[in-house]
Coordinates of C-alpha atoms in Angstrom, one line a residue:
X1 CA 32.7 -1.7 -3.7
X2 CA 33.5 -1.1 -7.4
X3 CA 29.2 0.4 -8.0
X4 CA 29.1 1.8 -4.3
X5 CA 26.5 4.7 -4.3
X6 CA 29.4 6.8 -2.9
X7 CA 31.8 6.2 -6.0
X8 CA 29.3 6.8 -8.3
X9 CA 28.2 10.2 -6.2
X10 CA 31.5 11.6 -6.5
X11 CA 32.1 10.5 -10.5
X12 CA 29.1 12.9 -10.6
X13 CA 30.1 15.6 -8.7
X14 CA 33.6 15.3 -10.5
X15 CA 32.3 15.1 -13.6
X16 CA 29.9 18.3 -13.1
X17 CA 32.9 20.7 -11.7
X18 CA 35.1 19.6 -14.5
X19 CA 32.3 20.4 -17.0
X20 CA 31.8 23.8 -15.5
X21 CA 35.5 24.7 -15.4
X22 CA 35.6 24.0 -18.9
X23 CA 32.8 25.9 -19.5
X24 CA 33.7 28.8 -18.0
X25 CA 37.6 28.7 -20.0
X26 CA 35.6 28.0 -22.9
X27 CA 33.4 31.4 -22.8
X28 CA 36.8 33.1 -21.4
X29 CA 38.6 32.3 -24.8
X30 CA 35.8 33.1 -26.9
X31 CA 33.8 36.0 -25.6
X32 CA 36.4 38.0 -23.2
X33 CA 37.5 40.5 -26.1
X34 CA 34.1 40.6 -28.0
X35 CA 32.4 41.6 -24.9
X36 CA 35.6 43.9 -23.2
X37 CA 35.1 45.5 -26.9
X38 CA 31.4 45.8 -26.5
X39 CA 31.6 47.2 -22.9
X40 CA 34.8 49.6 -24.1
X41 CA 32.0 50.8 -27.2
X42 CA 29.0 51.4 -24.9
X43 CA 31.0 53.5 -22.0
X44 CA 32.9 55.9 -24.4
X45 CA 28.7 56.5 -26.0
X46 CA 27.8 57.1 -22.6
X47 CA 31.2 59.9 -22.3
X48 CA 30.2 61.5 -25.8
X49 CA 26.1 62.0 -24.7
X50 CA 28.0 63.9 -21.8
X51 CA 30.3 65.8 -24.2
X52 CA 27.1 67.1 -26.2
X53 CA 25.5 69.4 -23.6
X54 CA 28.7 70.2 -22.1
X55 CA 30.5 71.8 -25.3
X56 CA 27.4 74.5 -25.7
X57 CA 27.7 75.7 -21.9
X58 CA 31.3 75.7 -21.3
X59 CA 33.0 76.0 -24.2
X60 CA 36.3 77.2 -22.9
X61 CA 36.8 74.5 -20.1
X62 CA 35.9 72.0 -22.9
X63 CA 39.3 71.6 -23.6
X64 CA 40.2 70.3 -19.9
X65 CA 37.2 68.3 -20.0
X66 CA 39.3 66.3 -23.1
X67 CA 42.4 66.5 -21.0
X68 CA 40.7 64.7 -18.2
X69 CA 39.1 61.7 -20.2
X70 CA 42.3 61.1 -22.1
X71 CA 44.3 60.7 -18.9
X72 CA 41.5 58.8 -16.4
X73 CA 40.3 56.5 -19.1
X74 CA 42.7 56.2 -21.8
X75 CA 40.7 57.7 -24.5
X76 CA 41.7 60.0 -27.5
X77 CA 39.5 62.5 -28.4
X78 CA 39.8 64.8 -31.4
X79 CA 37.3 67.6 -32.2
X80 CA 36.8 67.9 -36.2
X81 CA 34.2 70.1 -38.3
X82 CA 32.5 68.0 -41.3
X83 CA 35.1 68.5 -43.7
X84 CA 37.7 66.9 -41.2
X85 CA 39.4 69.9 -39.9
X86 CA 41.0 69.6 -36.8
X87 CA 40.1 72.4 -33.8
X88 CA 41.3 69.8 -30.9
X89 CA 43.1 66.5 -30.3
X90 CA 44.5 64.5 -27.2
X91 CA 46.0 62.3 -30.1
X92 CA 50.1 62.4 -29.9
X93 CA 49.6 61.4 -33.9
X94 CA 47.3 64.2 -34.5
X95 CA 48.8 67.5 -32.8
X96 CA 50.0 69.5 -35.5
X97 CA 47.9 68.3 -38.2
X98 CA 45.0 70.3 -39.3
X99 CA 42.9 67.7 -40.8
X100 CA 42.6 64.1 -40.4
X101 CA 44.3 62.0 -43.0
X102 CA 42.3 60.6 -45.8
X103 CA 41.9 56.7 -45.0
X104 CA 43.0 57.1 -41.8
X105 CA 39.7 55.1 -39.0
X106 CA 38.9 58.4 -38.0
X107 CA 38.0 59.9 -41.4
X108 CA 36.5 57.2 -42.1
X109 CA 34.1 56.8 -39.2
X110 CA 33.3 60.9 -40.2
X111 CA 33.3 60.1 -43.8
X112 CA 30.9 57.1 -43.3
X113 CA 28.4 58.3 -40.8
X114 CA 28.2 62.4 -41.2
X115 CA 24.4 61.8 -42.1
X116 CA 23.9 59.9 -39.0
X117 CA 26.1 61.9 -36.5
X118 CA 23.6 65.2 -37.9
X119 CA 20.2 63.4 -36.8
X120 CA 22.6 62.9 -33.2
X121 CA 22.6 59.3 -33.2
X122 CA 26.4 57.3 -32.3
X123 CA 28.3 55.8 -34.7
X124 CA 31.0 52.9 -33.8
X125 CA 33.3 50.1 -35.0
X126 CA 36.3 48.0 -33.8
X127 CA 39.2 46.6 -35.6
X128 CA 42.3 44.8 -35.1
X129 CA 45.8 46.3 -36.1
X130 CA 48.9 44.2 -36.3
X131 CA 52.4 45.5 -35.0
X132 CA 55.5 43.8 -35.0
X133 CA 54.9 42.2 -31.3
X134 CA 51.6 42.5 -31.0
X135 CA 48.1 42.3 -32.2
X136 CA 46.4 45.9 -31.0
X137 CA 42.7 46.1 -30.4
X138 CA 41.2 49.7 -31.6
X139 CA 37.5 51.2 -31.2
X140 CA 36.2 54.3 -32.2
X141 CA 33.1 55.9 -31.4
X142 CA 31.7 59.7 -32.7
X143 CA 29.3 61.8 -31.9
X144 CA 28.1 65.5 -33.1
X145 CA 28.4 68.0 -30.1
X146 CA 27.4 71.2 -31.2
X147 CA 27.1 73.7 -34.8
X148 CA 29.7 71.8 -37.2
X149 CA 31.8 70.2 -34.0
X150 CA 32.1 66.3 -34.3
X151 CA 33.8 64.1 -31.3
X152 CA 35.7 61.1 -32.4
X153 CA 36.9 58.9 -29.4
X154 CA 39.5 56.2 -29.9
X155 CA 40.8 53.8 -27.5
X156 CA 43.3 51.0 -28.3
X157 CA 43.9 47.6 -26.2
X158 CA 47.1 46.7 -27.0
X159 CA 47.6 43.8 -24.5
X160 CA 43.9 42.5 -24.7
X161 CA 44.6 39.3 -26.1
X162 CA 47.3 38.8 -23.7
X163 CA 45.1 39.2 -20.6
X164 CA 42.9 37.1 -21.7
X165 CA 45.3 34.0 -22.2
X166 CA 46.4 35.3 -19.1
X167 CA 42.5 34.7 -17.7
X168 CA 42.6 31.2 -19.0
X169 CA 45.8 30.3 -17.4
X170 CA 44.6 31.2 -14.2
X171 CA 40.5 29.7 -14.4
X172 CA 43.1 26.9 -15.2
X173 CA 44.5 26.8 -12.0
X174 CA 41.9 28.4 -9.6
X175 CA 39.3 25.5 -11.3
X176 CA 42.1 23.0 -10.3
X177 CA 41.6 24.3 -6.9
X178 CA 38.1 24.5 -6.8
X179 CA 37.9 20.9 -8.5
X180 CA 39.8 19.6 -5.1
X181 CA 37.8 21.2 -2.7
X182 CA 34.3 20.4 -4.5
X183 CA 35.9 16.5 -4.1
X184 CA 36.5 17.0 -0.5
X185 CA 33.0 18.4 0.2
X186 CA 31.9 16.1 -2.4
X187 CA 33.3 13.2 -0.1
X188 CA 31.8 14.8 3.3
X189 CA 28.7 14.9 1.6
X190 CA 28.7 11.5 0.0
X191 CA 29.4 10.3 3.3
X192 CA 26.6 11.9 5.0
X193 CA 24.4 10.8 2.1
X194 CA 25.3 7.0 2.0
X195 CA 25.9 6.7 5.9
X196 CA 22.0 5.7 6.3
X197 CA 21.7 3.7 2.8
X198 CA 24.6 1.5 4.3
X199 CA 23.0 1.3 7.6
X200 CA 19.2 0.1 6.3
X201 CA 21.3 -2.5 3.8
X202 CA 22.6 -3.8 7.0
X203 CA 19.1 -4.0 8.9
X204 CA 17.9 -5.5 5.5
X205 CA 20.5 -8.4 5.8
X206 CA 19.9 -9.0 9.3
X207 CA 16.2 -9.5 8.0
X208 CA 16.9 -11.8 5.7
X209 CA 18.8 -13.8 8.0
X210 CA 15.7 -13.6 10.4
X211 CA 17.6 -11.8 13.0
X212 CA 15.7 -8.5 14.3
X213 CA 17.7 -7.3 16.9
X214 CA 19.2 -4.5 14.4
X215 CA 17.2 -1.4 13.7
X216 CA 18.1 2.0 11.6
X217 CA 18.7 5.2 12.9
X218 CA 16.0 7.7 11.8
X219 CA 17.2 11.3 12.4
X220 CA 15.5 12.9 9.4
X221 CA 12.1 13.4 8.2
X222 CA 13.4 13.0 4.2
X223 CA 12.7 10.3 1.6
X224 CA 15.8 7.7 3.9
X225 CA 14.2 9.0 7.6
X226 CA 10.4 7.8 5.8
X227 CA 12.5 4.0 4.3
X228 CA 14.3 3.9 7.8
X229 CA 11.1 4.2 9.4
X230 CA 9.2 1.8 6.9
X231 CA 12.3 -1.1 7.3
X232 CA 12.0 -0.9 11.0
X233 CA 8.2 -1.7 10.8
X234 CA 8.8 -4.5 8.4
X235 CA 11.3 -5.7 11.2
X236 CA 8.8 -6.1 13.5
X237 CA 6.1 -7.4 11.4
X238 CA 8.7 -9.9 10.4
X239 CA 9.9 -10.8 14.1
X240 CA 6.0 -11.3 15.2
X241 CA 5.2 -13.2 12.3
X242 CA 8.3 -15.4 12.4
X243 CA 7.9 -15.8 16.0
X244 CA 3.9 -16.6 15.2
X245 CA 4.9 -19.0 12.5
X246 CA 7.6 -20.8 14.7
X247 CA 4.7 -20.9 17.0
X248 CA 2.4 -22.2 15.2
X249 CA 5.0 -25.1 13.7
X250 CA 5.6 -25.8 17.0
X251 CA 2.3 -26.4 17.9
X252 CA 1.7 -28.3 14.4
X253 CA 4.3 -30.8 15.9
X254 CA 2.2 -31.1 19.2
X255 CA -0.7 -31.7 17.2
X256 CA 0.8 -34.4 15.5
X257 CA 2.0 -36.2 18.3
X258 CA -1.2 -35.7 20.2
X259 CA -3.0 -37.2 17.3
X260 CA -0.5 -40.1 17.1
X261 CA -1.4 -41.1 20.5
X262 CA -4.9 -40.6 20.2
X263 CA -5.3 -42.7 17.3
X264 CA -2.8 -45.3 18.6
X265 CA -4.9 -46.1 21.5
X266 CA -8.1 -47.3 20.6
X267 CA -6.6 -48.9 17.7
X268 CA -4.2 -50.9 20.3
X269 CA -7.5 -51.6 21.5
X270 CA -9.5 -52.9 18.6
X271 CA -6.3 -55.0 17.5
X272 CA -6.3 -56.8 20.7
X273 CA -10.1 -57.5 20.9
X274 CA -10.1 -58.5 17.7
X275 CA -7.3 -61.1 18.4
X276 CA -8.8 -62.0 21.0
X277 CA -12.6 -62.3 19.5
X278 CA -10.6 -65.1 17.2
X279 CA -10.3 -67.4 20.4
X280 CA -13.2 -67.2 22.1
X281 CA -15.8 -66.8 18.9
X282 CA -16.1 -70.5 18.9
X283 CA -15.9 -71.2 22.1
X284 CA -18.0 -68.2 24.1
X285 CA -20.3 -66.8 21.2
X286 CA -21.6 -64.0 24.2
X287 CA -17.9 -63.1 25.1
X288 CA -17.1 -62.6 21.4
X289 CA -19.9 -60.3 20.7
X290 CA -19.2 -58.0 24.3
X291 CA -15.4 -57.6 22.2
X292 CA -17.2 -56.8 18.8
X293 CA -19.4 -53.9 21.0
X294 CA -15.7 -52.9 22.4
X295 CA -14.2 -53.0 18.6
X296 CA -17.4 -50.6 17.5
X297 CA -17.3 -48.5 20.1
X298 CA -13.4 -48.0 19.3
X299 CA -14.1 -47.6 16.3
X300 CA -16.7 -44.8 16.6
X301 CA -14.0 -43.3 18.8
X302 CA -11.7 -43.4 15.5
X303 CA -14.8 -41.7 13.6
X304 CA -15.3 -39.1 15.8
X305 CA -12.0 -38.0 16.6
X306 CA -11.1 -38.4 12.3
X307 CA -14.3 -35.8 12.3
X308 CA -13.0 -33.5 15.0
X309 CA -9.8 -33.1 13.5
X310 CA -10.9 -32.4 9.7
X311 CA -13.3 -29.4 11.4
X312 CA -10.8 -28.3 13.4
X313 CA -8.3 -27.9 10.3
X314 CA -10.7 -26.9 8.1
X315 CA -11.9 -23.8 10.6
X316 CA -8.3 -23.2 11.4
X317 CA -6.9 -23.0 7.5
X318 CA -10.0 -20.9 6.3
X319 CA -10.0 -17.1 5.8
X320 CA -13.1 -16.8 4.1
X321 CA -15.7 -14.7 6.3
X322 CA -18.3 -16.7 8.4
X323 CA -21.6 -16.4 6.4
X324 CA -23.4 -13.9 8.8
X325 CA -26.6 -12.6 9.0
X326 CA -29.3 -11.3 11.8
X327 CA -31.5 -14.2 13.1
X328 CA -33.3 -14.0 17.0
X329 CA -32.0 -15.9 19.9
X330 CA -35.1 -17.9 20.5
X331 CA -34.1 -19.6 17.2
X332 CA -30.3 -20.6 18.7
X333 CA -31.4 -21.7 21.4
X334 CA -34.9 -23.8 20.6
X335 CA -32.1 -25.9 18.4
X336 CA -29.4 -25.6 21.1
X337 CA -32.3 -27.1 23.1
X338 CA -33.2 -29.9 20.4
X339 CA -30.1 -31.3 20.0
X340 CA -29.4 -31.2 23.2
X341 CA -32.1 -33.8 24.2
X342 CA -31.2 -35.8 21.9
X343 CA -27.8 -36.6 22.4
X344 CA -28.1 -36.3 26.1
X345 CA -31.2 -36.8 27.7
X346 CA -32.0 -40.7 26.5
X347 CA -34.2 -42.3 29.0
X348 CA -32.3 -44.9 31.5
X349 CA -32.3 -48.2 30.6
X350 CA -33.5 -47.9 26.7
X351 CA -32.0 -50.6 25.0
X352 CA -28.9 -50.9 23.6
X353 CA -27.7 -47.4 25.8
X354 CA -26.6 -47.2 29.2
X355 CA -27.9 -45.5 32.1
X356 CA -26.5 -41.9 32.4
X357 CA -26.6 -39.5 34.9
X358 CA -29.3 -37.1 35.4
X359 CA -29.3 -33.3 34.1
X360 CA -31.0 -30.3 34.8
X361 CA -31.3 -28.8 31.5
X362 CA -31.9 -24.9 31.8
X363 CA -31.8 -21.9 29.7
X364 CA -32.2 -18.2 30.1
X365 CA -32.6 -15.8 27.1
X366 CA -34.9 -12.7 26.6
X367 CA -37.7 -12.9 23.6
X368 CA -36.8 -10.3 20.8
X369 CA -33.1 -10.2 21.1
X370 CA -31.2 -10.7 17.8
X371 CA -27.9 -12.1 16.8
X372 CA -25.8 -11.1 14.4
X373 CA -23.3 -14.4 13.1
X374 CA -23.3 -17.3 11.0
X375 CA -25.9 -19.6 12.9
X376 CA -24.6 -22.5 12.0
X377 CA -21.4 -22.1 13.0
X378 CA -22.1 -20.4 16.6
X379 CA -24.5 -23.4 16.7
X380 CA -21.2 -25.5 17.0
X381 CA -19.4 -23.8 19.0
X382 CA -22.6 -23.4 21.6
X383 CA -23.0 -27.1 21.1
X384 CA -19.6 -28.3 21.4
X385 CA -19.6 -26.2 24.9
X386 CA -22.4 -27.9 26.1
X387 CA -21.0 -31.4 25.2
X388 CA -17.7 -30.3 27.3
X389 CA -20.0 -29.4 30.2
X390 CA -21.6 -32.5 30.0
X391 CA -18.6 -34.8 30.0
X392 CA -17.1 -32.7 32.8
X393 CA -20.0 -32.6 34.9
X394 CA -19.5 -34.2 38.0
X395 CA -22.3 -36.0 40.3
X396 CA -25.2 -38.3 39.6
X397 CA -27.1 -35.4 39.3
X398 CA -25.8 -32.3 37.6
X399 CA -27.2 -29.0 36.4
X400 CA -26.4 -27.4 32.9
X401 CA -27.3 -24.4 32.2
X402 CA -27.3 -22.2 28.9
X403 CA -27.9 -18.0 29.4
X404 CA -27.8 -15.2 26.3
X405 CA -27.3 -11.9 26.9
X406 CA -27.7 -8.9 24.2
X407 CA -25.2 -6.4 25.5
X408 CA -24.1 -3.1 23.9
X409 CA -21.3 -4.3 21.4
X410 CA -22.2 -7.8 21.6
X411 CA -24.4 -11.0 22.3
X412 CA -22.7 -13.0 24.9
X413 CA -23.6 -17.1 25.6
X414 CA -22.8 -18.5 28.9
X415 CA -22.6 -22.4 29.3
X416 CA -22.6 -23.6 33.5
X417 CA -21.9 -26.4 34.4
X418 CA -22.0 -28.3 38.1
X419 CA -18.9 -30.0 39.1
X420 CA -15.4 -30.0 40.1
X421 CA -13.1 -27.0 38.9
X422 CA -10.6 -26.9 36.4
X423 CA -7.1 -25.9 38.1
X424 CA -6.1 -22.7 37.9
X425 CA -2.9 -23.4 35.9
X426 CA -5.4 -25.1 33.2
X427 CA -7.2 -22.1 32.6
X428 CA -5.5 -20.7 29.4
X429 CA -4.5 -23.6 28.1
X430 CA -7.8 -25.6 28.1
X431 CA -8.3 -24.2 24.4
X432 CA -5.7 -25.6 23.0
X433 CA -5.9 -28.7 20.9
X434 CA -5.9 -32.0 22.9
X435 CA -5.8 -30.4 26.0
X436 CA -7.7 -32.2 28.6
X437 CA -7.8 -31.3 32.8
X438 CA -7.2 -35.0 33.3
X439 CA -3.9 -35.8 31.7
X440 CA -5.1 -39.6 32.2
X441 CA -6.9 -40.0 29.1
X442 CA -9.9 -42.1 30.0
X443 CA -11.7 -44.1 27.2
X444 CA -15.0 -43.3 29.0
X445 CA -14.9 -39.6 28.1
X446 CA -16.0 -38.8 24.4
X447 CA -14.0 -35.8 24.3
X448 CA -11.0 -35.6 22.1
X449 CA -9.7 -32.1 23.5
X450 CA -10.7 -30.4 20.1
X451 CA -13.8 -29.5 20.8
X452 CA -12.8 -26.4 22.8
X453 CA -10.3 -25.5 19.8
X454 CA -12.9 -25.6 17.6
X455 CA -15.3 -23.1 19.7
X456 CA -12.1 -20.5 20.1
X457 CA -11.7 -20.9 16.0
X458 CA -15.5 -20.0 15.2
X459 CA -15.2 -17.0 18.0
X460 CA -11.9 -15.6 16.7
X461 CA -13.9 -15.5 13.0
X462 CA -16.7 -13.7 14.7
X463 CA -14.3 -11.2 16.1
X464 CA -15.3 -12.5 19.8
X465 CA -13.8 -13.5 23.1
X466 CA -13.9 -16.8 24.5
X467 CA -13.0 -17.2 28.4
X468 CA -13.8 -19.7 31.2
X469 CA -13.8 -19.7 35.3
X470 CA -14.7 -21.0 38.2
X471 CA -17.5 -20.6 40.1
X472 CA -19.0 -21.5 43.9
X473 CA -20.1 -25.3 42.2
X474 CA -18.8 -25.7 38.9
X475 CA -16.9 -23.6 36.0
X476 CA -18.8 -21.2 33.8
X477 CA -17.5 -21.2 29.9
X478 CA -18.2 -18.0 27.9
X479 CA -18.2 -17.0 24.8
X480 CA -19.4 -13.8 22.7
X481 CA -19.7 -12.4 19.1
X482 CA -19.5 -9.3 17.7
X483 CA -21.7 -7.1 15.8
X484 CA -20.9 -4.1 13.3
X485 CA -20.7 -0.7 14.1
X486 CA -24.0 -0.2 12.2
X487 CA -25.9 -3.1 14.2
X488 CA -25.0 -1.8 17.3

């Protein structure tokens, strides 16, 4: 990969080597001889503080003393008065002589600096002689060491400048060395370094391919163990909400289709009564008005099932929060109680309603409990339970009845009902929409299968359960909504 993370790590790592092996040439060219001249200066100061105190106590093994430090350290030493007069020299130039020469570095660093030697400070300076082969390096320090007695130290480098090209060739070479091995570990370390980045690019592609069976590695607890960590999370975020979403398309489909054949069926049924009403309107005016009673109630089918589905879509696609607030039970269930007379309980033979079945309305709630919820919408759901347990209830005489119960995290409402049970493998999916026990959908039952969808929406919103069972005589639906921590 011509901008791989690894290429560019080692560019850099290349890049700062070579820059430090230049570097450190560079200073070797330039500042070798001013500082080996500086360092050369400041131990030959340190020799002549020595020579000071040494001269007054042993005068006679001075001249040894000289001896020594010409031959250990390369150093000439000559002895002078102020006037320049020679007492002792380690010079080969100067033995012989009985003053220094006029002009000569060593007068002149006397001449120069006789009022500073007096005081006992140093004096110093360097310069650079010319041979015929080569360019020789001198310093010279002096120092007073006693009555009239003036050291002068000398030292010359004549092959300086030569060991320090001969510095630079090698930094040269060793820096070559160093500049492979850096690469080397630079590679080992690049490789280390990358290793994870390429294995999370890979999980990230499997991602975007929707496939989550790859995760990464995480073996550290850096900045890549923390991403590692964070893409494998997103992994299976992703993978539940795919497979939610594929679940939820799924079941979009089966709506469809469920609501294809709902509609299709009373509408087959209007369309042939009302061909038929075109024969017989003429002929059989009673016959022709039982088919427009057939053609309305079809119709109110239609209405209601049209109705059904638009709650049931609106609840479903709504993320608002349910409109809570604290009212008592009493209140839920005087208008559970209400409406529930007046859809259900119409008097046998009132006109233009058939006779239906007799119910044992009953309700159990304790005075003073509260709810916490949006009334109106547990109100549904409460209501649409009791309109399943009335279409489901078996026997010319059945028995519905409604309890509340306040309980510690929540206010539970059962809905019984007498009559056959619901099969066991119908249990979990009787919430579902268009789910009915009786896969034969009969036109006498005013249930749609949505209104059981539409109760397990409003609960989910309340942060409730739903469940249902059976019991000794009938099945028992129950629902509950939660209240917050504070309303506990």
């Amino acid at each position: 990969m011509k901008n791989s993370i690894r290429r560019k790590h080692m560019t850099m790592i290349a890049g700062i080597l070579t820059g430090f092996i230049v570097l450190n040439i560079l200073l070797t060219y330039l500042l070798m001889i001013p500082f080996s001249v500086k360092l050369s200066l400041i131990q030959l100061d340190g020799v002549a503080k020595g020579l000071s105190g040494y001269y007054a106590e042993n005068e006679q093994g001075f001249t040894e003393r000289l001896e020594h430090i010409e031959e250990d350290m390369n150093t000439r030493v000559t002895v002078v008065d102020a006037g320049g007069h020679i007492f002792f020299t380690t010079s080969e130039r100067l033995i012989g002589k009985e003053s220094l020469r006029e002009g000569s570095p060593s007068y002149k660093i006397l001449r120069d600096n006789i009022e500073k030697l007096d005081v006992g400070k140093a004096a110093s300076f360097s310069r650079i002689a010319d041979d015929d082969l080569h360019k020789q390096i001198q310093v010279y320090i002096a120092r007073k060491i006693g009555y009239d007695r003036y050291a002068i130290f000398s030292r010359s480098y004549r092959s300086l400048e030569n060991s320090m090209r001969i510095a630079v060739i090698f930094e040269i070479f060793a820096g070559m060395i160093l500049l492979l091995i850096g690469l080397f570990a630079a590679k080992r370390f690049s490789d280390a370094f990358v290793k994870p980045i390429i294995q999370i690019t890979e999980v990230a592609e499997h991602i975007s391919n929707l496939e989550f069976d790859k995760k990464a590695d995480v073996t550290e607890e850096d900045e890549l163990g923390i991403l590692a960590a964070s893409i494998n999370r997103m992994s299976d975020h992703l993978q539940v909400n795919v497979e939610q979403l594929r679940e939820d398309i799924e079941n979009r489909k089966k709506l469809v289709r469920n609501l294809s054949h709902e509609i299709r069926s009373p509408l087959t049924v209007i369309v042939g009564y009302a061909d038929r009403m075109k024969k017989v309107i003429g002929k059989n005016p009673e016959k022709a008005l039982d088919y427009c009673n057939i053609i309305s109630d079809e119709s109110s089918r239609v209405d209601l099932l049209v109705k059904e589905m638009l709650d049931f879509s609106k609840l479903e696609q709504d993320h608002t929060a349910p409109e809570k607030e604290t009212f008592e039970a009493k209140k839920l269930f005087e208008e559970i109680r209400r409406q529930f007379y007046q859809e259900h309980m119409i008097p046998a033979g009132a006109e233009g309603k058939e006779e239906k079945p007799k119910i044992d309305y009953i309700e159990q709630y304790r005075d003073g409990d509260v709810i916490y919820a949006d009334f109106y919408l547990l109100l549904r759901a409460v209501h649409n339970l009791l309109r399943n347990a009335v279409t489901y209830a078996g026997g010319a005489h059945c028995i519905i009845r409604v309890t509340g119960e306040n309980r510690e995290n929540d206010y539970q409402i059962s809905v019984y009902n007498s009559g056959s049970h619901i099969p066991k493998e119908e249990l979990q999916s009787i919430w579902e929409p268009f789910s009915k026990v009786d896969k034969v959908r009969s036109r006498s039952q005013k249930g749609y299968g949505l209104g059981l969808s539409i109760v397990k929406e409003i609960v989910q919103q309340h942060h409730g359960s739903c469940s249902v069972r059976n019991v000794d005589d009938g099945v028992l639906f129950t629902i509950s909504v939660c209240r917050p921590a504070d309303r506990q």
